[in-house]
């Protein structure tokens, strides 16, 4: 009886060790990247992705762009501007 119990316990321990070994082998197969590559990827993502909290990063044409073009093309007034 004690012999069977000891065998069963050792089989359970072996199974757990084999499962842990399989998990560790899987983690070794995962792709790894260096910190510098990761930071470069994050930086590229931040530059390419529009940020809706920063208007300059919205990546679409401003509705005032035509107004700005016409304003720039108008001749400058003389020395004074009367409003």
Backbone as JSON Lines, residues from 0, in Angstrom:
{"i":0,"aa":"X","n":[0.82,-1.2,0.0],"ca":[0.0,0.0,0.0],"c":[0.87,1.26,0.0]}
{"i":1,"aa":"X","n":[1.81,1.34,0.89],"ca":[2.7,2.5,0.95],"c":[3.56,2.59,-0.3]}
{"i":2,"aa":"X","n":[3.92,1.43,-0.84],"ca":[4.72,1.4,-2.06],"c":[3.93,2.02,-3.23]}
{"i":3,"aa":"X","n":[2.65,1.66,-3.33],"ca":[1.81,2.19,-4.41],"c":[1.6,3.7,-4.25]}
{"i":4,"aa":"X","n":[1.42,4.12,-3.01],"ca":[1.24,5.55,-2.75],"c":[2.5,6.34,-3.13]}
{"i":5,"aa":"X","n":[3.65,5.82,-2.77],"ca":[4.92,6.48,-3.1],"c":[5.11,6.54,-4.61]}
{"i":6,"aa":"X","n":[4.74,5.44,-5.31],"ca":[4.85,5.41,-6.76],"c":[3.93,6.45,-7.41]}
{"i":7,"aa":"X","n":[2.73,6.52,-6.9],"ca":[1.75,7.46,-7.45],"c":[2.2,8.91,-7.24]}
{"i":8,"aa":"X","n":[2.73,9.2,-6.07],"ca":[3.23,10.55,-5.78],"c":[4.39,10.89,-6.7]}
{"i":9,"aa":"X","n":[5.3,9.95,-6.9],"ca":[6.44,10.21,-7.78],"c":[5.99,10.38,-9.24]}
{"i":10,"aa":"X","n":[4.94,9.65,-9.66],"ca":[4.4,9.82,-11.01],"c":[3.79,11.22,-11.18]}
{"i":11,"aa":"X","n":[3.06,11.68,-10.15],"ca":[2.48,13.02,-10.2],"c":[3.57,14.09,-10.26]}
{"i":12,"aa":"X","n":[4.62,13.91,-9.48],"ca":[5.74,14.85,-9.5],"c":[6.38,14.88,-10.88]}
{"i":13,"aa":"X","n":[6.58,13.68,-11.46],"ca":[7.18,13.59,-12.79],"c":[6.29,14.29,-13.83]}
{"i":14,"aa":"X","n":[4.98,14.08,-13.77],"ca":[4.06,14.7,-14.71],"c":[4.12,16.22,-14.59]}
{"i":15,"aa":"X","n":[4.14,16.73,-13.37],"ca":[4.22,18.18,-13.17],"c":[5.53,18.75,-13.71]}
{"i":16,"aa":"X","n":[6.61,18.03,-13.48],"ca":[7.91,18.49,-13.98],"c":[7.91,18.49,-15.51]}
{"i":17,"aa":"X","n":[7.32,17.46,-16.12],"ca":[7.26,17.41,-17.58],"c":[6.38,18.53,-18.14]}
{"i":18,"aa":"X","n":[5.28,18.85,-17.47],"ca":[4.42,19.96,-17.91],"c":[5.16,21.29,-17.81]}
{"i":19,"aa":"X","n":[5.87,21.48,-16.71],"ca":[6.65,22.71,-16.54],"c":[7.73,22.8,-17.61]}
{"i":20,"aa":"X","n":[8.38,21.68,-17.9],"ca":[9.41,21.65,-18.93],"c":[8.83,22.02,-20.29]}
{"i":21,"aa":"X","n":[7.64,21.51,-20.6],"ca":[6.99,21.84,-21.88],"c":[6.67,23.33,-21.95]}
{"i":22,"aa":"X","n":[6.17,23.91,-20.85],"ca":[5.87,25.35,-20.83],"c":[7.13,26.18,-21.03]}
{"i":23,"aa":"X","n":[8.22,25.76,-20.4],"ca":[9.48,26.49,-20.54],"c":[10.01,26.4,-21.97]}
{"i":24,"aa":"X","n":[9.85,25.24,-22.61],"ca":[10.28,25.1,-24.0],"c":[9.46,26.01,-24.91]}
{"i":25,"aa":"X","n":[8.16,26.12,-24.64],"ca":[7.3,27.02,-25.43],"c":[7.75,28.47,-25.26]}
{"i":26,"aa":"X","n":[8.1,28.85,-24.04],"ca":[8.52,30.24,-23.82],"c":[9.85,30.52,-24.51]}
{"i":27,"aa":"X","n":[10.7,29.5,-24.66],"ca":[11.95,29.7,-25.37],"c":[11.72,29.9,-26.87]}
{"i":28,"aa":"X","n":[10.66,29.34,-27.4],"ca":[10.38,29.45,-28.83],"c":[9.75,30.79,-29.2]}
{"i":29,"aa":"X","n":[9.26,31.54,-28.22],"ca":[8.67,32.85,-28.5],"c":[9.71,33.8,-29.07]}
{"i":30,"aa":"X","n":[9.26,34.65,-29.98],"ca":[10.17,35.61,-30.59],"c":[10.58,36.66,-29.56]}
{"i":31,"aa":"X","n":[11.84,36.96,-29.52],"ca":[12.37,37.97,-28.6],"c":[12.94,39.12,-29.42]}
{"i":32,"aa":"X","n":[12.76,40.33,-28.93],"ca":[13.37,41.48,-29.58],"c":[14.12,42.28,-28.52]}
{"i":33,"aa":"X","n":[15.13,42.97,-28.97],"ca":[15.93,43.75,-28.03],"c":[15.18,45.02,-27.63]}
{"i":34,"aa":"X","n":[15.64,45.65,-26.58],"ca":[15.0,46.86,-26.08],"c":[15.08,47.99,-27.09]}
{"i":35,"aa":"X","n":[16.22,48.1,-27.77],"ca":[16.36,49.18,-28.75],"c":[15.39,48.99,-29.91]}
{"i":36,"aa":"X","n":[15.2,47.75,-30.35],"ca":[14.22,47.5,-31.42],"c":[12.81,47.78,-30.95]}
{"i":37,"aa":"X","n":[12.51,47.41,-29.72],"ca":[11.17,47.67,-29.18],"c":[10.91,49.16,-29.09]}
{"i":38,"aa":"X","n":[11.88,49.92,-28.62],"ca":[11.68,51.37,-28.51],"c":[11.57,52.01,-29.89]}
{"i":39,"aa":"X","n":[12.31,51.48,-30.87],"ca":[12.2,51.99,-32.23],"c":[10.8,51.71,-32.8]}
{"i":40,"aa":"X","n":[10.27,50.53,-32.53],"ca":[8.92,50.2,-32.99],"c":[7.87,51.09,-32.34]}
{"i":41,"aa":"X","n":[8.02,51.35,-31.04],"ca":[7.08,52.22,-30.34],"c":[7.15,53.64,-30.9]}
{"i":42,"aa":"X","n":[8.36,54.11,-31.16],"ca":[8.54,55.45,-31.71],"c":[7.91,55.56,-33.1]}
{"i":43,"aa":"X","n":[8.12,54.55,-33.93],"ca":[7.52,54.56,-35.28],"c":[6.0,54.52,-35.19]}
{"i":44,"aa":"X","n":[5.48,53.74,-34.27],"ca":[4.02,53.66,-34.1],"c":[3.46,55.01,-33.67]}
{"i":45,"aa":"X","n":[4.16,55.67,-32.74],"ca":[3.68,56.97,-32.25],"c":[3.71,58.02,-33.35]}
{"i":46,"aa":"X","n":[4.66,57.93,-34.27],"ca":[4.74,58.91,-35.35],"c":[3.72,58.63,-36.44]}
{"i":47,"aa":"X","n":[3.41,57.36,-36.69],"ca":[2.5,57.0,-37.78],"c":[1.04,56.99,-37.38]}
{"i":48,"aa":"X","n":[0.75,56.87,-36.1],"ca":[-0.63,56.74,-35.64],"c":[-1.15,58.1,-35.2]}
{"i":49,"aa":"X","n":[-2.32,58.5,-35.67],"ca":[-2.86,59.79,-35.24],"c":[-3.25,59.77,-33.76]}
{"i":50,"aa":"X","n":[-2.97,60.86,-33.1],"ca":[-3.33,61.0,-31.69],"c":[-4.43,62.05,-31.61]}
{"i":51,"aa":"X","n":[-5.61,61.66,-31.19],"ca":[-6.77,62.54,-31.23],"c":[-6.72,63.64,-30.17]}
{"i":52,"aa":"X","n":[-5.77,63.59,-29.28],"ca":[-5.64,64.65,-28.28],"c":[-4.69,65.75,-28.73]}
{"i":53,"aa":"X","n":[-3.91,65.47,-29.78],"ca":[-2.96,66.45,-30.29],"c":[-3.38,66.82,-31.71]}
{"i":54,"aa":"X","n":[-3.94,68.02,-31.92],"ca":[-4.46,68.38,-33.24],"c":[-3.43,68.3,-34.37]}
{"i":55,"aa":"X","n":[-2.19,68.59,-34.08],"ca":[-1.16,68.53,-35.12],"c":[-0.87,67.13,-35.6]}
{"i":56,"aa":"X","n":[-1.34,66.12,-34.91],"ca":[-1.06,64.72,-35.26],"c":[-2.3,64.02,-35.82]}
{"i":57,"aa":"X","n":[-3.32,64.76,-36.22],"ca":[-4.58,64.13,-36.63],"c":[-4.52,63.45,-37.98]}
{"i":58,"aa":"X","n":[-3.55,63.77,-38.8],"ca":[-3.34,63.12,-40.09],"c":[-4.47,63.32,-41.09]}
{"i":59,"aa":"X","n":[-5.23,64.39,-40.97],"ca":[-6.18,64.7,-42.03],"c":[-6.09,66.19,-42.31]}
{"i":60,"aa":"X","n":[-6.55,66.57,-43.47],"ca":[-6.41,67.96,-43.87],"c":[-7.26,68.87,-43.0]}
{"i":61,"aa":"X","n":[-6.68,69.96,-42.65],"ca":[-7.4,70.94,-41.85],"c":[-8.49,71.58,-42.69]}
{"i":62,"aa":"X","n":[-9.62,71.87,-42.09],"ca":[-10.7,72.52,-42.84],"c":[-10.36,73.98,-43.11]}
{"i":63,"aa":"X","n":[-9.38,74.49,-42.42],"ca":[-8.96,75.87,-42.63],"c":[-7.76,75.97,-43.57]}
{"i":64,"aa":"X","n":[-7.37,74.86,-44.15],"ca":[-6.19,74.86,-45.0],"c":[-6.39,75.77,-46.22]}
{"i":65,"aa":"X","n":[-7.56,75.73,-46.83],"ca":[-7.84,76.59,-47.99],"c":[-7.8,78.07,-47.58]}
{"i":66,"aa":"X","n":[-8.35,78.37,-46.42],"ca":[-8.33,79.75,-45.92],"c":[-6.89,80.21,-45.71]}
{"i":67,"aa":"X","n":[-6.08,79.34,-45.13],"ca":[-4.69,79.7,-44.88],"c":[-3.94,79.94,-46.18]}
{"i":68,"aa":"X","n":[-4.22,79.14,-47.21],"ca":[-3.57,79.31,-48.51],"c":[-3.94,80.66,-49.13]}
{"i":69,"aa":"X","n":[-5.23,80.98,-49.11],"ca":[-5.65,82.25,-49.71],"c":[-5.13,83.44,-48.9]}
{"i":70,"aa":"X","n":[-5.07,83.29,-47.61],"ca":[-4.57,84.37,-46.77],"c":[-3.09,84.63,-47.07]}
{"i":71,"aa":"X","n":[-2.33,83.56,-47.27],"ca":[-0.91,83.72,-47.57],"c":[-0.69,84.32,-48.96]}
{"i":72,"aa":"X","n":[-1.58,84.01,-49.9],"ca":[-1.39,84.5,-51.27],"c":[-1.82,85.96,-51.44]}
{"i":73,"aa":"X","n":[-2.57,86.5,-50.5],"ca":[-3.01,87.9,-50.59],"c":[-1.83,88.81,-50.35]}
{"i":74,"aa":"X","n":[-1.79,89.92,-51.07],"ca":[-0.68,90.86,-50.85],"c":[-0.77,91.49,-49.46]}
{"i":75,"aa":"X","n":[0.36,91.75,-48.92],"ca":[0.43,92.38,-47.61],"c":[-0.02,93.84,-47.74]}
{"i":76,"aa":"X","n":[-0.77,94.34,-46.78],"ca":[-1.15,95.75,-46.84],"c":[0.07,96.63,-46.58]}
{"i":77,"aa":"X","n":[-0.09,97.89,-46.75],"ca":[1.01,98.83,-46.55],"c":[1.56,98.75,-45.14]}
{"i":78,"aa":"X","n":[1.8,99.87,-44.57],"ca":[2.41,99.88,-43.25],"c":[1.39,99.76,-42.13]}
{"i":79,"aa":"X","n":[0.12,100.02,-42.41],"ca":[-0.89,100.02,-41.35],"c":[-2.07,99.15,-41.73]}
{"i":80,"aa":"X","n":[-2.7,98.62,-40.72],"ca":[-3.92,97.85,-40.94],"c":[-5.01,98.47,-40.09]}
{"i":81,"aa":"X","n":[-6.11,98.87,-40.71],"ca":[-7.22,99.48,-39.98],"c":[-8.28,98.44,-39.77]}
{"i":82,"aa":"X","n":[-8.73,98.35,-38.56],"ca":[-9.73,97.34,-38.23],"c":[-10.97,98.0,-37.72]}
